[in-house]
Every structure is written in structure tokens, then in C-alpha cells.
Coordinates of C-alpha atoms and ligand atoms in Angstrom, one line a residue:
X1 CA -49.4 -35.3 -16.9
X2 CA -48.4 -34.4 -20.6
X3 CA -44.8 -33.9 -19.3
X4 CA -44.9 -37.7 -16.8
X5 CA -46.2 -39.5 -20.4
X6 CA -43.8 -37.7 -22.5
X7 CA -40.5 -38.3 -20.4
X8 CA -42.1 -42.1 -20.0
X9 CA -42.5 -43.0 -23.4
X10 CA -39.0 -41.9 -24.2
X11 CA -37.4 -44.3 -21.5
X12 CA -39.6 -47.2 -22.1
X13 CA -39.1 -46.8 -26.0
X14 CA -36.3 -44.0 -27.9
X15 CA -37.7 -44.9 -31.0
X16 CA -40.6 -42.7 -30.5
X17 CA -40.4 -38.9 -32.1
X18 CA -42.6 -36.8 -29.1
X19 CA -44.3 -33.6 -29.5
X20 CA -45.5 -31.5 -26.6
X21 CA -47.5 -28.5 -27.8
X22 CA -48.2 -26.2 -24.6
X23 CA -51.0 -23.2 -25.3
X24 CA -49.0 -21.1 -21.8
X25 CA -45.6 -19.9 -22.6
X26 CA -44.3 -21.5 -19.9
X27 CA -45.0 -25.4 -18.3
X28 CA -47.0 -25.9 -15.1
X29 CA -48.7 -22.8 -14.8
X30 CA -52.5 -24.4 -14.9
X31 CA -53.2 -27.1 -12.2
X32 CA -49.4 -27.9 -11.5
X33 CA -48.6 -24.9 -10.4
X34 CA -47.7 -25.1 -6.5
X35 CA -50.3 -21.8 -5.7
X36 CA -52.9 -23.7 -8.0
X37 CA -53.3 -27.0 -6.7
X38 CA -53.1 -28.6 -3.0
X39 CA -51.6 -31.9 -4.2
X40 CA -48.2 -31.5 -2.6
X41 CA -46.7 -34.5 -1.8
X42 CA -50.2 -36.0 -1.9
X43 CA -50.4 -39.9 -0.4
X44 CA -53.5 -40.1 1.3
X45 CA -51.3 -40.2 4.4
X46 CA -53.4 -36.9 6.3
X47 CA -56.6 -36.1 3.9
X48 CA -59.4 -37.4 5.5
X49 CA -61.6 -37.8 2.7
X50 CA -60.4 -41.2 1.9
X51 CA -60.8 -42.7 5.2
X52 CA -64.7 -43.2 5.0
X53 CA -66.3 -44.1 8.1
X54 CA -67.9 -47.3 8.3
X55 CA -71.4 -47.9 9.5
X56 CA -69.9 -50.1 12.4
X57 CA -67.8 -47.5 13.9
X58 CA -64.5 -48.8 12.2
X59 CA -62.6 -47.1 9.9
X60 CA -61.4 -47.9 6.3
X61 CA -58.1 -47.8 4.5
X62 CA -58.7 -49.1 1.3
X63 CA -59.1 -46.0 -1.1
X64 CA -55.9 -44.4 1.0
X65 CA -54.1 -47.6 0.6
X66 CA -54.5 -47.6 -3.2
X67 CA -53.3 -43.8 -3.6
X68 CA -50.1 -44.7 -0.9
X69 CA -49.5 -47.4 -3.3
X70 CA -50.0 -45.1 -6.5
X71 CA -47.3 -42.3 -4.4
X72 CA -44.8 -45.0 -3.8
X73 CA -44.7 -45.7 -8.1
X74 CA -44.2 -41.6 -9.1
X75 CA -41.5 -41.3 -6.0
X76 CA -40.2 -44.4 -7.7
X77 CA -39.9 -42.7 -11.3
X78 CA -38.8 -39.6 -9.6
X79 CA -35.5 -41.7 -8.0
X80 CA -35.1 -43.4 -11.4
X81 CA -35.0 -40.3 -13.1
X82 CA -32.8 -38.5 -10.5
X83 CA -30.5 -41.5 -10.5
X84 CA -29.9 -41.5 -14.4
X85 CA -29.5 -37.7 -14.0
X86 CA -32.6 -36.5 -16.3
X87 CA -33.8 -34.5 -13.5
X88 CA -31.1 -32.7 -10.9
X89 CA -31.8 -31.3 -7.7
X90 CA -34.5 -33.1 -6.3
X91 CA -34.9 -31.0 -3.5
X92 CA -36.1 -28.2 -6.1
X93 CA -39.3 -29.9 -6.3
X94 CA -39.7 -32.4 -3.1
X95 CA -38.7 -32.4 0.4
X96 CA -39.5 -33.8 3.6
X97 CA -42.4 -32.9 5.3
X98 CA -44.9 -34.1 7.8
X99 CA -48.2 -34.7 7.4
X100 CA -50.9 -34.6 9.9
X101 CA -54.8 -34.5 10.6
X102 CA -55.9 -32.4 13.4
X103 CA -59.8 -32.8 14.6
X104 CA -61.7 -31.2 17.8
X105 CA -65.1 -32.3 18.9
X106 CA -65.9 -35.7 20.5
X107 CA -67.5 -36.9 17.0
X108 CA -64.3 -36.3 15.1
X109 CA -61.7 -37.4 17.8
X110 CA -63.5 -40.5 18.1
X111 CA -63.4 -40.9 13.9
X112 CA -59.7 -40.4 14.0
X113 CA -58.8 -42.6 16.8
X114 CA -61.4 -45.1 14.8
X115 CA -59.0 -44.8 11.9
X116 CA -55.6 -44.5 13.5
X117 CA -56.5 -48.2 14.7
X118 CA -57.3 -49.3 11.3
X119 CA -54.4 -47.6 9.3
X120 CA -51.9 -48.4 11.9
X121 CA -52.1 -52.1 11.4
X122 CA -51.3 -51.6 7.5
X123 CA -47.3 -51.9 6.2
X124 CA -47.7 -48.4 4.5
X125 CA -48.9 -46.5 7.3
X126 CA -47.1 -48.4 10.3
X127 CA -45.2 -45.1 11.7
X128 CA -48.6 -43.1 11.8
X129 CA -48.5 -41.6 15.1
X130 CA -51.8 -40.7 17.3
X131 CA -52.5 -38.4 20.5
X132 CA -54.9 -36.6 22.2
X133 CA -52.6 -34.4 24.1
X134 CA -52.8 -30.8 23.5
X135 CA -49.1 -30.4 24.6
X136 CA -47.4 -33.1 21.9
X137 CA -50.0 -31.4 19.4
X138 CA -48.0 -28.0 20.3
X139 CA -44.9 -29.9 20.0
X140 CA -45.9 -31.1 16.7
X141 CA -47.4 -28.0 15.0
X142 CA -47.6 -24.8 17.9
X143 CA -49.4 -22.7 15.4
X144 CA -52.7 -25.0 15.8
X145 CA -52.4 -24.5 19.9
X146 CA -51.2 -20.9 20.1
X147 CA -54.4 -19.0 21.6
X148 CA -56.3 -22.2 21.9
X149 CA -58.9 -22.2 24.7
X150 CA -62.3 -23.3 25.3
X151 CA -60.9 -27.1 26.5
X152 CA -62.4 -28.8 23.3
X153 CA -61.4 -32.6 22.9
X154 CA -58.7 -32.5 20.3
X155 CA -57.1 -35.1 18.0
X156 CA -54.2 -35.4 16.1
X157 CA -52.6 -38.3 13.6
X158 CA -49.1 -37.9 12.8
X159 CA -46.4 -39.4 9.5
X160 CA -43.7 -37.9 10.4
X161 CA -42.3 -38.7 7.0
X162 CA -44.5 -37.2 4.4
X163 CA -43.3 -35.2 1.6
X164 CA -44.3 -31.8 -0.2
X165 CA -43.8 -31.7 -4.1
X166 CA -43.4 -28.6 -6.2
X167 CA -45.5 -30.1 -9.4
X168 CA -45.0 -26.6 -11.1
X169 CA -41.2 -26.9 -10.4
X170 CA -41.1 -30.6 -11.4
X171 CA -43.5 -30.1 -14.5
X172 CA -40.9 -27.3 -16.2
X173 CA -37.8 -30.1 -15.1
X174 CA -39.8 -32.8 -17.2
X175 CA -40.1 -30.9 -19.8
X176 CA -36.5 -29.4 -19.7
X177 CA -35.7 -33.3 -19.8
X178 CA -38.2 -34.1 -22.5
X179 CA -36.2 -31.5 -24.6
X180 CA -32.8 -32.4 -24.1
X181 CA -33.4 -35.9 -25.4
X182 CA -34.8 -35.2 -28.4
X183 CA -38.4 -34.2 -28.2
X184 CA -40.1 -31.4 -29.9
X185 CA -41.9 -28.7 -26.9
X186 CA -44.0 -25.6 -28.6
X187 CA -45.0 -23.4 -26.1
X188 CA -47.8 -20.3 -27.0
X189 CA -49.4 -23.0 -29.3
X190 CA -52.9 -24.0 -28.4
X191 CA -54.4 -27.2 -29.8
X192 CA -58.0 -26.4 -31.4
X193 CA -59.0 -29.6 -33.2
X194 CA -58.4 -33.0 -33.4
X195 CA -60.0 -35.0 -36.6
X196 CA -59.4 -38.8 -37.3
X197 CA -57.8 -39.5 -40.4
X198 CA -58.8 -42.3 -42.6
X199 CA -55.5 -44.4 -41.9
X200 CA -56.1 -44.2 -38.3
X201 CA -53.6 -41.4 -37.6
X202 CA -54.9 -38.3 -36.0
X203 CA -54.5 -34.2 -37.3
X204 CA -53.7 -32.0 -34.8
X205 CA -55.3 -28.7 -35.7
X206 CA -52.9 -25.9 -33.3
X207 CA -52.6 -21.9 -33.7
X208 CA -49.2 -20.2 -33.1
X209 CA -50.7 -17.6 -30.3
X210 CA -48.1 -15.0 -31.0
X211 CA -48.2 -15.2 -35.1
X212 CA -51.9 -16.1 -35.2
X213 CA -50.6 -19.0 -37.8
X214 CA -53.0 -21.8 -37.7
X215 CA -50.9 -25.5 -39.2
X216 CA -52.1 -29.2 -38.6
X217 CA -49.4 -31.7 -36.9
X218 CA -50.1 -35.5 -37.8
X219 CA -49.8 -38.4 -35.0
X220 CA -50.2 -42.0 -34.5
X221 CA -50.9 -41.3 -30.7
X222 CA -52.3 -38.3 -28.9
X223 CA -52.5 -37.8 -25.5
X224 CA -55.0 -35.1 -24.7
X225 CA -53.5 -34.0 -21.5
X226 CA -54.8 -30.1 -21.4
X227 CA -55.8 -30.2 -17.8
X228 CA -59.4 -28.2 -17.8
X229 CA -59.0 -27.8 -21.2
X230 CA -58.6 -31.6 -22.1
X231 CA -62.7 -31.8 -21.7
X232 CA -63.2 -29.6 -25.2
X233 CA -60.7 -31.3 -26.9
X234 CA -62.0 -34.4 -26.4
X235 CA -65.6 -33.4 -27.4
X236 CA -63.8 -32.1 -30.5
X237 CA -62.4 -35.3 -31.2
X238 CA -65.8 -37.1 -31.8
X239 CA -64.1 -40.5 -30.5
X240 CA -67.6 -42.8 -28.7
X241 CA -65.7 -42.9 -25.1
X242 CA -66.2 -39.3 -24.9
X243 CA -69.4 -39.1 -25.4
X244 CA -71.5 -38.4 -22.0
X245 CA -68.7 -36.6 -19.7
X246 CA -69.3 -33.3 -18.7
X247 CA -67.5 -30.9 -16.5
X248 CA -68.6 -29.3 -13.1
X249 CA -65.5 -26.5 -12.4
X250 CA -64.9 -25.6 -8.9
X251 CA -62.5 -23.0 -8.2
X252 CA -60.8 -22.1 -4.7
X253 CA -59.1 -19.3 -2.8
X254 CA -56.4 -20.1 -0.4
X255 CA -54.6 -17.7 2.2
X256 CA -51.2 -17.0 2.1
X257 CA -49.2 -16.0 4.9
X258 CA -47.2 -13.0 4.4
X259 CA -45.3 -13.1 8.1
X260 CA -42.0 -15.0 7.7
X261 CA -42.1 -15.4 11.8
X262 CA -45.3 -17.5 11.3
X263 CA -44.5 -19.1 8.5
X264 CA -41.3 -20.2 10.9
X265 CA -43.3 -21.4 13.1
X266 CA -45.0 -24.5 11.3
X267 CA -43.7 -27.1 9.6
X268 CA -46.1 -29.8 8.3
X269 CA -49.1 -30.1 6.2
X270 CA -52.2 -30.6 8.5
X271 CA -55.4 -31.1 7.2
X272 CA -58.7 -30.9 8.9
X273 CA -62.1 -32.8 8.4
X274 CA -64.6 -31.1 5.8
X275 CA -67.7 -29.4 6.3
X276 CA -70.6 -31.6 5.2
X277 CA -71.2 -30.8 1.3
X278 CA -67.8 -30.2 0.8
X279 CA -66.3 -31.7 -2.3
X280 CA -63.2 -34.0 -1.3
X281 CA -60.6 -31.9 -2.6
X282 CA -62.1 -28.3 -0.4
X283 CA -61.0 -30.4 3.0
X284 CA -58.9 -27.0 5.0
X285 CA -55.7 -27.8 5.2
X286 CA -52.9 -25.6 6.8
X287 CA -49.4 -26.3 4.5
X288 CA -46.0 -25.2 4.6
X289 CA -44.8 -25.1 0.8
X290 CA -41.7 -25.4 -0.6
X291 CA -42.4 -22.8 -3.5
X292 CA -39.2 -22.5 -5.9
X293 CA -36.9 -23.5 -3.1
X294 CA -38.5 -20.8 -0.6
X295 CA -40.6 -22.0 2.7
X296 CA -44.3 -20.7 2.4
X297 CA -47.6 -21.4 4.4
X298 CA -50.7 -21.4 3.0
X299 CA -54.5 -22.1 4.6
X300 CA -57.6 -22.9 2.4
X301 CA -58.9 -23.7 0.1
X302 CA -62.3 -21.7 -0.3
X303 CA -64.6 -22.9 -2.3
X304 CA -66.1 -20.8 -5.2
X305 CA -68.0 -21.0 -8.4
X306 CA -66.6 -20.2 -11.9
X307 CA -67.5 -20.9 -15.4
X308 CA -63.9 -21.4 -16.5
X309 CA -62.5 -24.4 -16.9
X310 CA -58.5 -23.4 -17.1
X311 CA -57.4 -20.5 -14.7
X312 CA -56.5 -18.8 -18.3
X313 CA -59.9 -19.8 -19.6
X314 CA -63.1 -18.4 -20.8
X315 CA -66.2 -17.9 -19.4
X316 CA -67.8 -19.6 -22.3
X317 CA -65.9 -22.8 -20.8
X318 CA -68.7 -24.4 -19.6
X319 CA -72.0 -23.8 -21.5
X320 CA -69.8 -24.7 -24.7
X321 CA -69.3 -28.0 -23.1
X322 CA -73.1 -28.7 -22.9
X323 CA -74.4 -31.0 -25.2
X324 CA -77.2 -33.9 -25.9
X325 CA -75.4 -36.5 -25.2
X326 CA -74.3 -34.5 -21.3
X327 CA -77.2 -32.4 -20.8
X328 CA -78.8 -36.2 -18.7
X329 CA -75.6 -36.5 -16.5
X330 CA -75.6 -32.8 -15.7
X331 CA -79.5 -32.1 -14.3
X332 CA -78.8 -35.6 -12.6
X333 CA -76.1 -35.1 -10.8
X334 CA -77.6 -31.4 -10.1
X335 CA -80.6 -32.9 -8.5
X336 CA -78.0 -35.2 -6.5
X337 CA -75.6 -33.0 -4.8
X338 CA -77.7 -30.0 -3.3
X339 CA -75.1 -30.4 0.0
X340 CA -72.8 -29.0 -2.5
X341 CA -74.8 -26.3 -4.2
X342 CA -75.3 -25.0 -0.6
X343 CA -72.1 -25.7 0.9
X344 CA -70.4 -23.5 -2.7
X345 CA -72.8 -20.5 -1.9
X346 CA -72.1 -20.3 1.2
X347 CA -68.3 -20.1 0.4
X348 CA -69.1 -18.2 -1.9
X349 CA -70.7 -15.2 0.2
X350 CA -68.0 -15.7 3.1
X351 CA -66.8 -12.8 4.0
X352 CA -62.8 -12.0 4.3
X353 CA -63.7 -11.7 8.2
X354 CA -65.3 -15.2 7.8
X355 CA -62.6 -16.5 5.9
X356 CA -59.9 -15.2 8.5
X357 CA -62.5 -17.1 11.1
X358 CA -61.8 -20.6 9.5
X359 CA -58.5 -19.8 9.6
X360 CA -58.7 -19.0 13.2
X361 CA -60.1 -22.5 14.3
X362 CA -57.2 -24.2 13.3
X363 CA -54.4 -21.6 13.9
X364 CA -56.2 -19.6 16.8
X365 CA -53.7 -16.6 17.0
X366 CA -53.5 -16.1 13.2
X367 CA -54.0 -12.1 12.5
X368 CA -55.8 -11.1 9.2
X369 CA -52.8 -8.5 8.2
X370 CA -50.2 -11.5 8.1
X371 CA -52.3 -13.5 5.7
X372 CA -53.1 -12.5 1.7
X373 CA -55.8 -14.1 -0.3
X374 CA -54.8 -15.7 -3.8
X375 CA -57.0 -17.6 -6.4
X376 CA -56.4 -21.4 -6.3
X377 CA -56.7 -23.1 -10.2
X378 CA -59.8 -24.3 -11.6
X379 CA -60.7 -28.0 -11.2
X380 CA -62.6 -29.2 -13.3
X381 CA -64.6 -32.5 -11.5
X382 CA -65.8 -35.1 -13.8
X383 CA -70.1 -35.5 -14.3
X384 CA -70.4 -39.0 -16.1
X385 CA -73.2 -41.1 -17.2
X386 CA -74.6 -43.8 -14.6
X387 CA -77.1 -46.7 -15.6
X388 CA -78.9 -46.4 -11.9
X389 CA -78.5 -42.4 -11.1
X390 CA -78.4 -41.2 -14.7
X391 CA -75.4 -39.1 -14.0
X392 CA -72.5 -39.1 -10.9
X393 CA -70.2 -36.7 -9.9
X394 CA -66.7 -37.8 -9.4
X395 CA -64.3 -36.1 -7.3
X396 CA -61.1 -38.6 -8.7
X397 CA -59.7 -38.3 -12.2
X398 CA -61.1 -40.6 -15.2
X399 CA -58.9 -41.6 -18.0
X400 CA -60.4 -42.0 -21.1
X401 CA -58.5 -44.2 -24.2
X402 CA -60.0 -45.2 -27.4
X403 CA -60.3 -49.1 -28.5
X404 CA -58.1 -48.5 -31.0
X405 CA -55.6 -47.1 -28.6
X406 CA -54.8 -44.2 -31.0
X407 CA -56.1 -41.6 -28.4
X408 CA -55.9 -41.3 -24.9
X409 CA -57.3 -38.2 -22.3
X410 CA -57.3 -37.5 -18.8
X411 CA -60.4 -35.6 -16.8
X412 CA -60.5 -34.5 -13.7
X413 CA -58.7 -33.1 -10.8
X414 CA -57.6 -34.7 -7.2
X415 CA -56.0 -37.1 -6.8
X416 CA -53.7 -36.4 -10.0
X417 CA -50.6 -34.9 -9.6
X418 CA -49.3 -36.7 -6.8
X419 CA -50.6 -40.0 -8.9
X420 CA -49.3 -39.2 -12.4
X421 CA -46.8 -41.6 -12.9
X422 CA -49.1 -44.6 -12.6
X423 CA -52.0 -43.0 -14.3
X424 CA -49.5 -42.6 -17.1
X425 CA -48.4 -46.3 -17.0
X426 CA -51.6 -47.2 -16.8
X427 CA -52.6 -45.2 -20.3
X428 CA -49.6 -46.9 -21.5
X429 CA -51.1 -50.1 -20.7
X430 CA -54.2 -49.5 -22.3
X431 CA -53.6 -47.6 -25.2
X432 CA -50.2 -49.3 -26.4
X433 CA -51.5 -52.7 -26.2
X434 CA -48.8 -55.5 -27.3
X435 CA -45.8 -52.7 -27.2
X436 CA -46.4 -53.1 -23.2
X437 CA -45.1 -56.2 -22.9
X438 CA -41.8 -55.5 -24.7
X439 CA -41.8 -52.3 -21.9
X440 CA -42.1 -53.8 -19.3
X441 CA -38.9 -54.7 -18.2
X442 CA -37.8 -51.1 -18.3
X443 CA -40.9 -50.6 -16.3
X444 CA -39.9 -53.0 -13.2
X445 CA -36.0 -50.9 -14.1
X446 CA -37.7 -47.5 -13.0
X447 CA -40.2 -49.1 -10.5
X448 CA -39.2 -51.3 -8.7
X449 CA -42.4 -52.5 -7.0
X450 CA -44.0 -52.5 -10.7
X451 CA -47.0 -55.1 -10.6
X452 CA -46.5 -55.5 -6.9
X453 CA -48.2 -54.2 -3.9
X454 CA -45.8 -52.5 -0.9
X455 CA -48.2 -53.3 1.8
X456 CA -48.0 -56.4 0.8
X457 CA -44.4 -56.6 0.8
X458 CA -42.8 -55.1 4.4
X459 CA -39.2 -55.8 2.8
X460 CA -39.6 -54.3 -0.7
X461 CA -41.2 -51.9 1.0
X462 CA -38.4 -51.1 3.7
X463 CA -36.4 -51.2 0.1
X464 CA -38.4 -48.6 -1.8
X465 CA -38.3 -46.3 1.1
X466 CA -35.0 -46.0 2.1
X467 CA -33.7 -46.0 -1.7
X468 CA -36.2 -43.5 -2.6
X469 CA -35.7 -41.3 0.3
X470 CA -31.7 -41.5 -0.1
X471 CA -31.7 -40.8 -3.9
X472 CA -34.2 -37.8 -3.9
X473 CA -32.6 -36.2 0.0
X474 CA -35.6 -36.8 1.7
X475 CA -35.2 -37.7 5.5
Ligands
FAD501 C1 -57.3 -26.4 -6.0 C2 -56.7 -27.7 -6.5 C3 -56.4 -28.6 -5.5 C4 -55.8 -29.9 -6.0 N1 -55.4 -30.8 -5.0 C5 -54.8 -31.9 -5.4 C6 -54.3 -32.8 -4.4 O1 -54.5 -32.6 -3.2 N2 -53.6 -33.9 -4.9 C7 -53.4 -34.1 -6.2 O2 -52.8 -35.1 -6.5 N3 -53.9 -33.3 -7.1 C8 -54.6 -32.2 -6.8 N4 -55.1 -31.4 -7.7 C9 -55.1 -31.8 -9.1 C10 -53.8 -31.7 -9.7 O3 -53.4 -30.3 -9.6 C11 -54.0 -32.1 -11.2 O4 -54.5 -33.4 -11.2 C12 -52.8 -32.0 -12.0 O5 -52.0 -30.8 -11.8 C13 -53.2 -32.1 -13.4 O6 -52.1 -32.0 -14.3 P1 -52.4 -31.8 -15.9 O7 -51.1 -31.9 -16.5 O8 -53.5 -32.8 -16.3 O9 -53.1 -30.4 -15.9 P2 -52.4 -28.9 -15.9 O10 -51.4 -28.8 -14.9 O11 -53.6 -28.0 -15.7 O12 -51.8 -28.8 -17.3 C14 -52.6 -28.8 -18.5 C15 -51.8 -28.0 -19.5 O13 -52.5 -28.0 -20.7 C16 -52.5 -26.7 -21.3 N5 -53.6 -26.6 -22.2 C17 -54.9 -26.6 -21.9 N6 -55.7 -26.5 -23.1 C18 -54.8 -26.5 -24.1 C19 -54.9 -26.5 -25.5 N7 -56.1 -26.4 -26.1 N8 -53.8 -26.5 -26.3 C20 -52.5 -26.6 -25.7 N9 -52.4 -26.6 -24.3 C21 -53.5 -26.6 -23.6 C22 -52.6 -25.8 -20.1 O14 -52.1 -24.5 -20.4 C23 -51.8 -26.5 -19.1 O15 -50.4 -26.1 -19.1 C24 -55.7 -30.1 -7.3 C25 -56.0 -29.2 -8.3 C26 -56.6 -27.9 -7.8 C27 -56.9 -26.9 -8.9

């Protein structure tokens, strides 16, 4: 996120000095990383979550229309940055891949065919692809057929032209970029305080963690994009929009396969439909990854429960996030979700055996030895204060900026890397106020759909896809 707004700001206005201060000694190794999140190539084109069923039987798009739309802008400012050569390669961090959802059961095939009717008639979904024949499912994906028996009722939708994006491989070539045109990138140096200064600038209180030397930085804008940690900071930062967000972290498990004939064997990312009390982003998916240029596979994720809020955190994360004006929010939203208490401890107490027996349902012949289990990153979901239910739980990301547009913060998890670029125009937006105006025209230069909507628009549409796909060697 931190790497999107810095690389941003610097095209839609040079005259800004940028800082990026980075507590890792790397970029991308929280959330971004490709092993960390699930977010690759994320357009709402396969995840089932955002197709809610309606109470007439019909399915709708909306919610998957808006994050396609919000895909389309960051493959947009991908292209543009390709094309004026700030990032090389593209194929280092995205390439082709299809998406699908694959359902069994009468209930769910029924729900899919229900919603390849609806998203078939939109302009951004128009090549989704739909069968119920077990022999084009093999075609499509064999590992989901090999060993398959029982003669279940299965379903499957197909984009045959989804993506998969390496966000940890794209997050270091931001910040590469971010460098080479000027801006300042600390790494090892974590951000402990933020205080509002009387002339409306902010002090940055960070700590050199190999020296232990503690300094303050000055700035007329931050942007408090630390991922799990951003929560903390922007309790610490006593701004009144804060006030009344609290953090719920989830963490996860994924499989990885460790057999380089099965990971040969599949080629999309297919995603399943959740168990009930599943939090959006837990859907199973089975994904082949790109990881630094090398094919992977990967099945999950598992659900499980941690204090921490950052993969590198402390378990101190979340009780030090408690306070008065949260405490309401938190016992609500408790009270609320018991699907999800239940449905985390019982993925909590699943067994490896259980485990491999998820896996098994969608990739029947999978064998235990050929898969390895590796911790997911923490998410961090967002609890906020609600006038009716106290608190709610939200499974999106929220971004927070002051009235004053002096500071800006993002909370939250999924979807977010896939949609950072118009999150980030969007903070822009809000927290530059008249200065937007004078951007925008470098806006609609990078985006070419900027202000419009694709599925409205079959020809711009057409435009954006072909350009996008030629420019960043997708097929
Ligand atoms: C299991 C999982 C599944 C996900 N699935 C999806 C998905 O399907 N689609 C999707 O779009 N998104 C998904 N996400 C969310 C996506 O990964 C995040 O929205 C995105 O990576 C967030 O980027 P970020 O820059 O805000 O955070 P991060 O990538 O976590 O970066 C935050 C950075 O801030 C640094 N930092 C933290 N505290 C401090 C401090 N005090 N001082 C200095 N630096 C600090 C951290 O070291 C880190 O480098 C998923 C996430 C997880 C964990």
C-alpha cells in the first residue's frame, strides 16, 4: 500500500520529497508476501464470497462488479508504470492465469449456475464459462477429478483469463522505483509514535532497529500504511477518526505442494464455497503461484487464532489495542459472530489428517507426503462502531483520513492488495483535497478508465483489456 501511494504521489506530483520508513529489512514480507496472503491476481472473478445469494434464488454481482472494476484501475497503473519503464519485467510479478469455482452438492451447483446467469450478462464477466461435465472439469483442472467417485453433482465456472500477482515481488519493484526517483526508503526502522504538532505538521517518532537510535522525522502528510501494525499507530496518533476501531486477527495455514509432477498438473486458481462461519477471506482455494518466477501450488487457507497482529509481531498485539472507546465494538461483535468462534476452533483443533482431508475433497488423489504446511500472515479484520449493532465486523479494508487531510491509514485485510491502486487514489482524493484536481489529468494519463465504469463501457473496456494484457505479457 505504502509502496502503491509512494510511487503515486511521485507521478501525479515531483514536487513532493517522500519518505518510506519500513520496520522489516526487506519490503513485502508482512501481508504482501505471495506465501502470506491469497490475493493473487484478486478480481472477484472465482471467490464466491462476493456473489451473495439472493432470497429469490438469483444471484448478485454487484460487490464483484465493484472489485473487477477496482482490478481493472491497479492493472491500469501496473501498464502505465511498465510502459514508462519504472517497473521491468512484468511477468516477475503477474501472469496469466485462470480462475475458476468448483462446487459439488445439488445446493451449491444450483447457487453457481444461479450466478453464472447473473454474471454472464455483465461486460466484465462476459467470457465466464459454466459446466456441469465432469470430463471438461478434468479438461480444465484434472487434479480436482483425479480419484473422484461417489457420482456427486458437480459445478464448475470458468475466466479463462484471470491473472496471478506476486504482491511481494511487485511491493520490492515499487519500492526499487520509489528509490531511483528520488525518495528516501529506511528499512530496519520502526515507527513508534506519531504526535500532532501545533502547525499542523506531524513528528514521526522511529527507532533505528540495528543501532537502537531513537530520532523524530517531521511531515505534512503521513500515510500510516503498516499493514497489522497500522491499527497501533493510529491509536498512538490520538486523531477522532480513530477512535472506536479495533482489531480481530485471524491467522491461516496453507499447504504447499512439494511434488513438482503435481504441481504440473494444475494450472488455475479454483476456489471453493466456504463452510458456514467462515470469514470471507478462509474460502479453500487450490492455486498455482507464480512465486519469484517459479510455478507453485498451494491449498488452504486454515483458519487459526493468534494474538498477533503482524506475522513479526507480539503477542501483546491485541490486548494493547483494547481500549474504552473499543472495548463496546469488541463484546458486540463477539456476541454477533459465534458461527465464527466455532467455525476458528474447529480449524483450530483439525488435525494434519483432517487437514490433508479438505484437501482431499477438492483434489481427491492428493497424498499427505507431497504436500508441507506453512503459516499464512496475520490479517487483521476490522471491529468498528455501529449505531444499530453497537459494533460490526468487517471482512473488507476501511480507510481512515483526517478532516484536515494531514493523516491518512488503512485497516484491514481482503480485498487489499489486488485493490491498492484505487484505494490509494481514493486517499489521494480525500486527503489532498484541492491538489486533486490539478492531478487529475495525470490520473486519466495512467488510468485510462479514471472516473469511468468498464461495464459500462464494452469498447473502453475491449481497450483496457487488450492494452493492458499486451503491455504487462499477459495472454
Ligand atoms: C491470509 C491472507 C489472505 C489474503 N487474501 C487476500 C486476497 O485474496 N485478496 C486481496 O486483495 N488481499 C488479500 N489479503 C490482504 C492483502 O494481503 C493485504 O490487503 C495487503 O497485502 C496489505 O498491504 P499493506 O501494505 O497494507 O500491508 P503489509 O504488506 O502487511 O505491509 C505493511 C508493512 O508495514 C510494516 N510495518 C508494520 N508496523 C510498522 C511500524 N510500526 N513501523 C514501520 N513499519 C511497520 C510491516 O513490516 C510491513 O512491511 C490477504 C491477506 C492475508 C494475510
Amino acid at each position: 500500500m505504502s509502496a502503491t501511494l509512494g510511487v503515486m504521489l511521485q507521478e501525479v506530483d515531483p514536487s513532493l520529497t517522500v519518505a518510506l520508513l519500513e520496520a522489516e529489512g526487506a519490503a513485502g514480507l508482512e501481508s504482501s508476501d505471495p506465501w502470506n496472503n491469497a490475493g493473487t491476481g484478486h478480481a472477484a472473478l472465482c471467490e464466491l464470497n462476493y456473489a451473495p445469494l439472493n432470497a429469490d434464488g438469483t444471484v448478485s454481482a454487484q460487490k464483484a462488479l465493484t472489485i473487477n472494476e477496482q482490478f481493472h484501475v491497479s492493472r491500469q497503473f501496473w501498464a502505465h508504470l511498465v510502459e514508462t519503464g519504472r517497473l521491468k519485467d512484468p511477468n516477475t510479478f503477474i501472469n496469466s492465469l485462470p480462475h475458476m469455482s468448483f462446487v459439488w452438492g445439488d445446493a451449491h451447483a444450483d447457487y453457481l449456475r444461479a450466478r453464472y446467469e447473473s454474471f454472464s450478462r455483465e461486460n466484465l464477466f462476459h467470457e465466464m464459462e459454466h459446466t456441469e461435465d465432469p470430463e471438461v472439469i478434468r479438461e480444465w483442472a484434472p487434479l480436482l477429478m483425479e480419484g473422484r467417485t461417489g457420482g456427486q453433482r458437480l459445478a464448475a465456472s470458468r475466466f479463462k483469463h484471470g491473472t496471478d500477482v506476486d504482491f511481494g515481488a511487485l511491493t520490492r519493484k515499487l519500492v526499487e522505483s520509489l528509490e531511483e526517483k528520488g525518495a528516501r526508503v529506511e528499512f530496519n526502522t520502526r515507527v513508534k509514535n506519531l504526535t500532532k504538532n501545533a502547525d499542523g505538521t506531524w513528528s514521526v517518532a522511529v527507532k533505528d532497529r540495528n543501532t537502537g537510535v531513537e530520532r523524530v522525522e517531521r511531515a505534512r502528510f503521513v500515510f500510516v500504511g503498516a499493514g497489522g501494525g497500522a491499527l497501533h499507530l493510529l491509536q498512538k496518533s490520538g486523531v477522532p477518526e480513530g477512535k472506536g476501531f479495533a482489531g480481530f486477527p485471524i491467522s491461516g495455514q496453507f499447504l504447499r505442494c512439494t511434488n513438482p509432477e503435481v504441481i504440473e498438473k494444475h494450472h488455475a486458481k479454483v476456489y471453493g464455497q466456504a463452510q458456514v462461519g467462515a470469514p470471507p477471506m478462509s474460502v479453500p482455494h487450490l492455486d498455482t503461484r507464480f512465486v519469484n518466477g517459479k510455478r507453485a501450488l498451494m491449498f488452504g487457507p486454515y483458519a487459526g487464532f493468534s494474538t498477533k497482529f503482524l506475522k513479526r509481531g507480539t503477542y501483546f498485539d491485541l490486548p494493547l489495542s483494547l481500549r474504552t472507546s473499543n472495548i463496546v465494538p469488541m463484546l458486540a461483535v463477539a456476541k454477533d459472530n459465534m458461527d465464527l468462534t466455532k467455525y476458528l476452533v474447529t480449524e483450530v483443533l483439525k488435525s494434519r489428517e483432517s487437514k490433508d482431508g479438505s484437501l482431499r475433497d477438492f483434489a481427491p488423489a492428493a497424498e499427505g507426503k507431497d504436500w508441507e504446511l506453512i503459516t499464512a500472515g496475520q490479517r487483521v479484520q476490522v471491529i468498528k462502531k455501529d449505531k444499530l449493532k453497537h459494533g460490526i465486523l468487517q471482512f473488507g479494508t476501511e480507510l481512515i483520513t483526517t478532516q484536515d487531510g494531514s493523516l491518512g491509514a488503512l485497516l484491514g485485510a481482503s480485498p487489499g492488495a489486488s485493490t491498492a491502486a484505487p484505494i490509494m487514489v481514493e486517499l489521494i482524493r480525500r486527503a489532498f483535497g484541492d491538489k486533486f484536481s490539478e492531478y487529475e489529468p495525470k490520473f486519466r494519463e495512467m488510468i485510462p478508465s479514471f472516473g469511468q465504469k468498464l461495464n459500462d463501457n464494452p469498447e473502453l473496456l475491449a481497450e483496457v483489456e487488450e492494452h493492458t494484457s499486451q503491455v504487462l505479457n499477459l495472454a
